[in-house]
XYZ file of C-alpha atoms in Angstrom:
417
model
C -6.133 19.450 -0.643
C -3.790 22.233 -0.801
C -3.560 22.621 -4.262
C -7.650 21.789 -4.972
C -8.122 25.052 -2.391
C -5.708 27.264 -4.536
C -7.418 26.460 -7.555
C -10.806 26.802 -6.179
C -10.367 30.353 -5.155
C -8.435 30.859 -8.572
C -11.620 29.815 -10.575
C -13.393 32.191 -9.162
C -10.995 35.210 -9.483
C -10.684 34.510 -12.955
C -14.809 33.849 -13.459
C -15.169 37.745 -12.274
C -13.717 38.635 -15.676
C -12.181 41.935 -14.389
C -8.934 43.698 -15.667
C -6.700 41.001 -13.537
C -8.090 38.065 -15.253
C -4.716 36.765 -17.612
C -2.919 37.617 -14.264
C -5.140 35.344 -12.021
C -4.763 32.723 -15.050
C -0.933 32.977 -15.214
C -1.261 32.551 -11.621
C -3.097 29.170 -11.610
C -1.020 27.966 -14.421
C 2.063 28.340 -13.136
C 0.681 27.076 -9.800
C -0.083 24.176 -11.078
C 2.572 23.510 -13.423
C 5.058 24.777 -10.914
C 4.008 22.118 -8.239
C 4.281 19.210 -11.095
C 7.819 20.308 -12.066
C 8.666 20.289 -8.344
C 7.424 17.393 -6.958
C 8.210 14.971 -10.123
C 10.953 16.690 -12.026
C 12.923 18.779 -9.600
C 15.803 16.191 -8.911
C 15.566 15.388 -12.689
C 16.826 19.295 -13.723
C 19.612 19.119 -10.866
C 21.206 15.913 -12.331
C 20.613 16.815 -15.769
C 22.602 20.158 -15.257
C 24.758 18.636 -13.179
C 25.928 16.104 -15.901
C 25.758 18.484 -18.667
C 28.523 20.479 -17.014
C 30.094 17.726 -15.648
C 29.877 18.739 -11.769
C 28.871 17.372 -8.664
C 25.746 18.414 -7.033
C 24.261 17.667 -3.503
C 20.742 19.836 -4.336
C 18.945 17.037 -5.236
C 16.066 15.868 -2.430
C 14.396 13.378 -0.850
C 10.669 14.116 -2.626
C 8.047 11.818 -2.388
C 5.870 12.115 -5.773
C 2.273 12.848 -4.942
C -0.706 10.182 -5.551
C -1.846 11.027 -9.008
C -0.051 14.264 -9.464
C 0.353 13.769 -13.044
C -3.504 13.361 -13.763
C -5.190 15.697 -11.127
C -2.568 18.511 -12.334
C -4.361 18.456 -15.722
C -7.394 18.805 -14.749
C -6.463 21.764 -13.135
C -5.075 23.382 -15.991
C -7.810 22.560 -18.225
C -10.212 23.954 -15.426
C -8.849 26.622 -15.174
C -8.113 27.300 -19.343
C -12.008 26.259 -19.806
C -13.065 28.902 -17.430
C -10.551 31.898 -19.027
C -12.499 30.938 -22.492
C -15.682 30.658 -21.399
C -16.579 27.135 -21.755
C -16.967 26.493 -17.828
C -18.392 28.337 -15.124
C -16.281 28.530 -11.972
C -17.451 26.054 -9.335
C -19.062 27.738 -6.000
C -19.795 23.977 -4.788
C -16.486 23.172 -2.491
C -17.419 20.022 -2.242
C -18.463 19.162 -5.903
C -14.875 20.665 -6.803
C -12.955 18.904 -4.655
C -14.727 15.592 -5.541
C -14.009 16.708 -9.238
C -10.481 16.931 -8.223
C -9.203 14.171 -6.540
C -12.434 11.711 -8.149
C -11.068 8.445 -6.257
C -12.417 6.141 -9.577
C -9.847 7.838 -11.946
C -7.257 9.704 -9.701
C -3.875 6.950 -10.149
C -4.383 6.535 -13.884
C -7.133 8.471 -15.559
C -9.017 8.876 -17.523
C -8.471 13.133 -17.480
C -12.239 14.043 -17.080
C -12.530 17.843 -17.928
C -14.776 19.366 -15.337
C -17.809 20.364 -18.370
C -18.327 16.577 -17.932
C -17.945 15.465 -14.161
C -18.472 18.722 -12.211
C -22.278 19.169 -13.502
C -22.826 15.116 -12.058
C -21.722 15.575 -9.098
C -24.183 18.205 -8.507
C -27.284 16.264 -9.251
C -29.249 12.940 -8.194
C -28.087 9.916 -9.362
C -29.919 7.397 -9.852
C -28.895 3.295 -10.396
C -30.413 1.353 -13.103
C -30.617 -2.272 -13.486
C -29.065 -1.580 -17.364
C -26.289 0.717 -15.813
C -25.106 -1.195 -13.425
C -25.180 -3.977 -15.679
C -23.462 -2.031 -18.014
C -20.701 -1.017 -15.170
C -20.528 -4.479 -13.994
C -19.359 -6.124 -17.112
C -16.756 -3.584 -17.711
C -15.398 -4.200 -14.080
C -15.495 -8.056 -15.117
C -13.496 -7.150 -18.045
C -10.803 -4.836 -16.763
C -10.432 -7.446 -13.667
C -9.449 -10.077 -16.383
C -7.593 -7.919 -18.476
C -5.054 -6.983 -15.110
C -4.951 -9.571 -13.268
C -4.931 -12.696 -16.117
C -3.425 -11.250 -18.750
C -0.897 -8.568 -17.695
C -0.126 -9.708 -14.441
C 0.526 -13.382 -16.052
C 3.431 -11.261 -18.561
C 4.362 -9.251 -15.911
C 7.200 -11.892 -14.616
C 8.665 -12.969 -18.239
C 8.881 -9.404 -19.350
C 10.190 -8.088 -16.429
C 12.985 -10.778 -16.261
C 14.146 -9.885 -19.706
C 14.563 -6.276 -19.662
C 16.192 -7.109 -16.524
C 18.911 -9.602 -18.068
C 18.589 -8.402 -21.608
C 22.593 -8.512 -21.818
C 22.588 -12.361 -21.354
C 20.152 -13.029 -23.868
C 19.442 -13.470 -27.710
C 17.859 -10.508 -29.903
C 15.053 -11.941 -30.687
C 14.222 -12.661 -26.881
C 14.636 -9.112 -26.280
C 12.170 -8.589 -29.403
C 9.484 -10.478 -28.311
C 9.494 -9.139 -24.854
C 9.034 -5.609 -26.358
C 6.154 -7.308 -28.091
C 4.642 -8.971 -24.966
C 5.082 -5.634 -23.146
C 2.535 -4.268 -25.492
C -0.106 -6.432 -24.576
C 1.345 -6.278 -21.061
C 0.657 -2.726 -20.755
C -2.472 -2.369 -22.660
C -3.990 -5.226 -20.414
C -2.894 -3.250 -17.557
C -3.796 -0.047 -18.634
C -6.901 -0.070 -20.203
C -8.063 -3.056 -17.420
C -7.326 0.006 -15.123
C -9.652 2.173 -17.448
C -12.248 -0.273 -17.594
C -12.366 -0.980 -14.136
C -11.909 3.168 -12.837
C -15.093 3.262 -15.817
C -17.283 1.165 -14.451
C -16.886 1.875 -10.606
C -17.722 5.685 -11.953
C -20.383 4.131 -13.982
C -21.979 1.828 -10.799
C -22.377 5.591 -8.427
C -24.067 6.756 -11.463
C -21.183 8.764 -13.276
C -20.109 9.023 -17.035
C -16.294 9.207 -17.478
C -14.221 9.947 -20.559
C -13.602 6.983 -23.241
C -9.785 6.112 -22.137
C -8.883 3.107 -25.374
C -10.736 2.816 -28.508
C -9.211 -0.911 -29.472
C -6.025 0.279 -30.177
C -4.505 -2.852 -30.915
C -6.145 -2.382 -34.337
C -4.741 1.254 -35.623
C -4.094 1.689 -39.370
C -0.945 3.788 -38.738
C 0.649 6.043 -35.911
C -2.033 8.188 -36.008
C -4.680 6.168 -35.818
C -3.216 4.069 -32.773
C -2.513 7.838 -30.586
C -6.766 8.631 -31.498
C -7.449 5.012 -30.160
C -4.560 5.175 -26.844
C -5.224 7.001 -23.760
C -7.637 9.027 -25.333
C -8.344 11.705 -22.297
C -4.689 12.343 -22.368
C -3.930 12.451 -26.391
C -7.406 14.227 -26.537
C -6.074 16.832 -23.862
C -3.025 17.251 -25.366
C -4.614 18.133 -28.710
C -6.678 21.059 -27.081
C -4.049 22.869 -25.326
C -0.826 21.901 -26.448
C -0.777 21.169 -30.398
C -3.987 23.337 -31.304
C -2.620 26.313 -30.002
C 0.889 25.323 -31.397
C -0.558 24.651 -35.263
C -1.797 28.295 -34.859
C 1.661 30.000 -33.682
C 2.970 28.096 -36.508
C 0.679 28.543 -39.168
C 2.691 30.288 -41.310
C 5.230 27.592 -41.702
C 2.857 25.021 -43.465
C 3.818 21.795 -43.245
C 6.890 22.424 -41.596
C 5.409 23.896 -38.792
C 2.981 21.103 -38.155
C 5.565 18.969 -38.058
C 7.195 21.054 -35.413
C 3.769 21.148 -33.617
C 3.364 17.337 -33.825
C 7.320 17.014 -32.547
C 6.761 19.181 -29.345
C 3.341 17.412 -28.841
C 5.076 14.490 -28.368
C 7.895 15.532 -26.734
C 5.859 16.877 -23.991
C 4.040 13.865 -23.978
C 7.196 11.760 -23.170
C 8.316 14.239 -20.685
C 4.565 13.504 -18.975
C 5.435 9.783 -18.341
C 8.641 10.759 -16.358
C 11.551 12.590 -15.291
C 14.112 10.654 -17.580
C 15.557 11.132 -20.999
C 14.113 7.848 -22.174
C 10.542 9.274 -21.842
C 11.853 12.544 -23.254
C 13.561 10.284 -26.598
C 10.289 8.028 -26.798
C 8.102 10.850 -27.027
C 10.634 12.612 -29.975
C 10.429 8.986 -32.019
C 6.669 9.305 -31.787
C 6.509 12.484 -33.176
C 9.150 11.876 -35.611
C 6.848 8.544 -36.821
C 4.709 11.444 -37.649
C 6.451 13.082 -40.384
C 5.150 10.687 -43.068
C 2.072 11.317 -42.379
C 2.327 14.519 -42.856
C 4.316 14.821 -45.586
C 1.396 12.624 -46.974
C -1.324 14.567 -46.200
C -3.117 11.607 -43.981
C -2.483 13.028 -40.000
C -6.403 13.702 -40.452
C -7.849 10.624 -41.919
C -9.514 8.062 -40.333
C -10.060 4.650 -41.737
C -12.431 2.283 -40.154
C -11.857 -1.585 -40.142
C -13.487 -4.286 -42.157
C -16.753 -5.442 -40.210
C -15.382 -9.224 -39.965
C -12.040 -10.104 -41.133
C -9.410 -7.974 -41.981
C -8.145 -7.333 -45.614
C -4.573 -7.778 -46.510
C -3.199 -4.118 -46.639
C -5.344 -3.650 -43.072
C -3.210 -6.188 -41.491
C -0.268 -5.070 -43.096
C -1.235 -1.550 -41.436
C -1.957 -3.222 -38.388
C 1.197 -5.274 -37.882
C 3.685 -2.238 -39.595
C 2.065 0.050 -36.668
C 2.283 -2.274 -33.844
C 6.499 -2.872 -34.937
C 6.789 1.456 -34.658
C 4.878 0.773 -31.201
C 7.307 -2.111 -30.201
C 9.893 -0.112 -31.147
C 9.557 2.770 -29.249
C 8.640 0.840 -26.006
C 11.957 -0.400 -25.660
C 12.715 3.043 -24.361
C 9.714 3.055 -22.514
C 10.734 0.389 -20.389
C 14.526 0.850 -20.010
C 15.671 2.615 -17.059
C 18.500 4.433 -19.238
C 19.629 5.553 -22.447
C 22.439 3.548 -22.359
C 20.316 0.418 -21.261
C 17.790 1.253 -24.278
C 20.738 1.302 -26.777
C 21.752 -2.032 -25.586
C 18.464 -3.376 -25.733
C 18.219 -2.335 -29.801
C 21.910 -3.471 -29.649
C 20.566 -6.802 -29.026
C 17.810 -6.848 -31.395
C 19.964 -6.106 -34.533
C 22.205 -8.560 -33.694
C 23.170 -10.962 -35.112
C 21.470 -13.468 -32.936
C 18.261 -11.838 -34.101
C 16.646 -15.405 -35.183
C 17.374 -17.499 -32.365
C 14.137 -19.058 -30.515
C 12.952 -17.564 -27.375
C 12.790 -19.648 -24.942
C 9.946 -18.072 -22.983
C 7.334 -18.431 -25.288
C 4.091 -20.396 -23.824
C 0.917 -21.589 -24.947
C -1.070 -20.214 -21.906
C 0.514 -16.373 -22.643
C -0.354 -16.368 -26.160
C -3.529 -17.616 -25.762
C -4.559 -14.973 -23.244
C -3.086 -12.532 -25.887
C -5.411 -14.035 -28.194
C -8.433 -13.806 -26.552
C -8.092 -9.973 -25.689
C -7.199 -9.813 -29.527
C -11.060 -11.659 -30.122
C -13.000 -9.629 -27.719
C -11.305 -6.699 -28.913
C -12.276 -7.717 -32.541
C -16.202 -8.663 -31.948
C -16.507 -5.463 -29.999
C -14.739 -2.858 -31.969
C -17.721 -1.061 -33.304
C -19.390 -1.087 -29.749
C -18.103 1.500 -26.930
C -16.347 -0.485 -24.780
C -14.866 -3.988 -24.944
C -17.771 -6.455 -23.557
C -20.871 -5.337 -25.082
C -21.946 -8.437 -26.733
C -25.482 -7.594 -25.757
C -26.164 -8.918 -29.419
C -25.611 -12.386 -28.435
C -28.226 -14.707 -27.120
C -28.556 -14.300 -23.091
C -27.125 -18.081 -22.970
C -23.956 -16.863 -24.999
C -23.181 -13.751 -22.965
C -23.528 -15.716 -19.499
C -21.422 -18.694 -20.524
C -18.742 -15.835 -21.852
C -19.042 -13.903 -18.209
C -18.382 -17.263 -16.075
C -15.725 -17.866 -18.684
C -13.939 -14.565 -17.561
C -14.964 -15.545 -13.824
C -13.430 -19.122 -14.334
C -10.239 -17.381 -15.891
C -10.099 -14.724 -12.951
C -10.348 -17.451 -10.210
C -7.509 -20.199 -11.652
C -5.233 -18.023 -13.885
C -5.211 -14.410 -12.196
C -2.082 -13.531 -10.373
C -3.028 -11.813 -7.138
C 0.017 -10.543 -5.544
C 0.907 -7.283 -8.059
C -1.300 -4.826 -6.706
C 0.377 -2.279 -9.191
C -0.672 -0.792 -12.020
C 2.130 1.072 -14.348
C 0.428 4.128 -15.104
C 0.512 4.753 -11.299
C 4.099 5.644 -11.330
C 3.138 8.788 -13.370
C-alpha cells in the first residue's frame, strides 16, 4: 500500500513533463529499488562485507520479506520507465492502479504484466464468455495437474537428495538435478497457468509466462521460452540499454551485456552467491552463441517428431540447464561444489535407487501435452480433437488430480522470491 501510494503520486509528477521530470524518475527508481535491496538483500550486504573482511557484525535484522516484493517492484519500475518515455500515461484511477499493483492472480509468482496491458482492463467492462471461460478453465485444469501431480509428487525425492547428497552416489545426485527440472517447471508454469486462467475467468489478458521450454534448441532459445515476462523485462531495461552503452565494443561488449543480464537475473532469485554464480554460468553459456552469430535466431521444431540434431539440441540444452540448477537449489557454494563433487565422481554410473515408474511417467505425459500443443498458445488447447477426445483427456487430468495429487505442499518455489 505504501509503496503503490508513492508511486502513484510519482506517475503523475513525472506525466507533467516539467524541468523536474529525470529528478521525479530518479526518485521513483531508487524508491523502488531501494525498498527491494532493503527488505530482501539488506542482511545479505552485511554478511557479505562482513566475511570479506573477516569481522564480526551484529547489523544484520530480523526482516520479514514482503509478499511478492520481487514481482510488484518491477512493475513499478517499468511503470514508471514507460511513463518517462512516453509509452504510458500516468494513471489518475487510484483504484485501477492499485489493482494493477498488487493484481492478486499474478502477485507471488508472475507473470510481470506491464501496466500498457492490465491498467487499460481494469478500467473497462468485462464481460464472460462461454469460449473464455472455457478457455480459462482448461488452463486452471492444467496448471492444477501440473502442481499438484507432477511437482508436488518430485517434490519429496528431490528434496531428500539435495538434502543427503553427501551419502549418496553421483549419478543420484545427477538425476535429481534432472527431476528438479521438471519439478520446477511443473511448479512454475502450473502456477502460471493457473494465475492465467483465474485472470482469464474475471475477464483479463495476462502476459505469456512459458512457451514449452522443455523443447529449446540452445540456451537462447530455452531463456525466450522460460519466464517470459521476466526474461522479456529484463531485455527492455536491462540488456537493451546495456548493448547501447556498449556498442562500441562489438562483440565483446554484448557479451558483457549478456553477462550482467544474467548476473542480475541471478541476483533477482535471491540474496545468496549461488543465485549470483547461476546467473554468471548462464550468461557465460552465452558466449558461443555469440561468438557464433546465433543469440538472434530462432528455430522452430519439426511439426511431429523431432529430427536427430533437434534432439541432440534439445537434450545438450536441457544438460547446461541441469547443470546450472545444482546451484539453484543448494543453499551454499560450498554445498553446490559438493554436489558437482559428487557428480564427477567416480561413482558417476551407479543406479539410482529412486527412480519410479509412476514419476517418469508423469514426466512423460507433461513431455506429450507439451509436444501436441507446442504450436498452440498455451498447453491444453487441443480444441482440434473431436469433443469425445478432449473430454475423455479433461476427466483424465481430473482422475489424475483426485488419486495422484499431493495436497499438503501449499508452496510454490517462485514464492520465495
Amino acid at each position: 500500500m505504501g509503496s503503490s501510494t508513492v508511486v502513484y503520486f510519482l506517475g503523475l509528477k513525472i506525466s507533467d513533463n516539467g524541468p523536474s521530470k529525470n529528478i521525479w524518475v530518479n526518485m521513483g527508481l531508487l524508491f523502488s529499488v531501494g525498498t527491494l535491496l532493503y527488505f530482501k538483500y539488506f542482511n545479505f550486504f552485511i554478511e557479505s562485507f562482513a566475511d570479506l573482511f573477516g569481522i564480526k557484525s551484529d547489523l544484520t535484522l530480523k526482516i520479514i520479506l514482503p509478499l511478492g516484493i520481487s514481482f510488484y517492484t518491477f512493475r513499478m519500475i517499468s511503470y514508471i520507465l514507460d511513463i518517462k518515455n512516453n509509452k504510458l500515461k500516468a494513471e489518475t484511477d487510484v483504484l485501477a492502479f492499485f489493482n494493477y499493483i498488487a493484481f492478486f492472480p499474478s502477485m507471488t509468482s508472475g507473470p510481470i504484466d506491464k501496466g500498457g496491458l492490465l491498467l487499460p482492463q481494469l478500467k473497462k467492462e468485462r464481460v464472460f464468455t462461454l469460449e473464455s471461460g472455457t478457455d480459462a478453465a482448461r488452463q486452471i485444469l492444467l496448471g492444477a495437474f501440473k502442481k499438484l501431480v507432477v511437482s508436488n509428487n518430485i517434490s519429496p525425492i528431490t528434496q531428500d537428495i539435495f538434502q543427503n547428497y553427501e551419502h549418496l552416489s553421483g549419478s543420484t545426485v545427477a538425476f535429481g538435478a534432472i527431476l528438479f527440472l521438471f519439478q520446477m517447471y511443473a511448479d512454475f508454469s502450473g502456477y502460471s497457468d493457473m494465475a492465467i486462467g483465474i485472470a482469464k475467468l474475471l475477464g483479463f489478458k495476462t502476459t505469456k509466462n512459458f512457451a514449452f521450454p522443455l523443447f529449446a534448441q540452445n540456451i537462447a532459445d530455452y531463456w525466450r521460452k522460460w519466464h517470459i515476462s521476466l526474461t522479456s523485462w529484463l531485455t527492455e531495461y536491462v540488456f537493451t540499454p546495456l548493448v547501447i552503452a556498449f556498442r562500441d565494443y562489438d562483440k565483446k561488449g554484448l557479451m558483457l551485456a549478456v553477462f550482467l543480464n544474467f548476473v542480475i537475473v541471478g541476483f533477482w532469485h535471491g540474496a545468496s552467491w549461488t543465485f549470483i554464480v547461476y546467473g554468471a554460468l548462464q550468461g557465460l553459456y552465452y558466449v558461443p552463441l555469440v561468438v557464433n552469430n546465433q543469440i538472434n535466431k530462432k528455430k522452430k521444431l519439426s511439426k511431429s517428431i523431432p529430427t536427430v540434431k533437434e534432439l541432440g539440441n534439445i537434450l545438450y540444452t536441457m544438460m547446461l540447464v541441469c547443470f546450472a540448477l545444482v546451484l539453484f537449489v543448494a543453499p551454499s557454494l560450498k554445498d553446490a561444489f559438493g554436489m558437482y563433487g559428487k557428480i564427477f565422481s567416480l561413482s558417476l554410473f551407479s543406479i539410482p535407487q529412486f527412480i519410479k515408474v509412476k514419476i517418469l511417467g508423469l514426466i512423460g505425459i507433461i513431455i506429450l501435452i507439451d509436444w501436441i500443443n507446442k504450436e498452440q498458445e498455451h498447453g491444453l488447447e487441443i480444441s482440434r480433437f473431436q469433443p469425445v477426445t478432449r473430454r475423455l483427456f479433461y476427466i483424465f487430468l481430473i482422475f489424475m488430480i483426485m488419486y495422484y495429487g499431493v495436497f499438503g505442499n501449499g508452496s510454490f518455489i517462485y514464492e520465495q522470491f
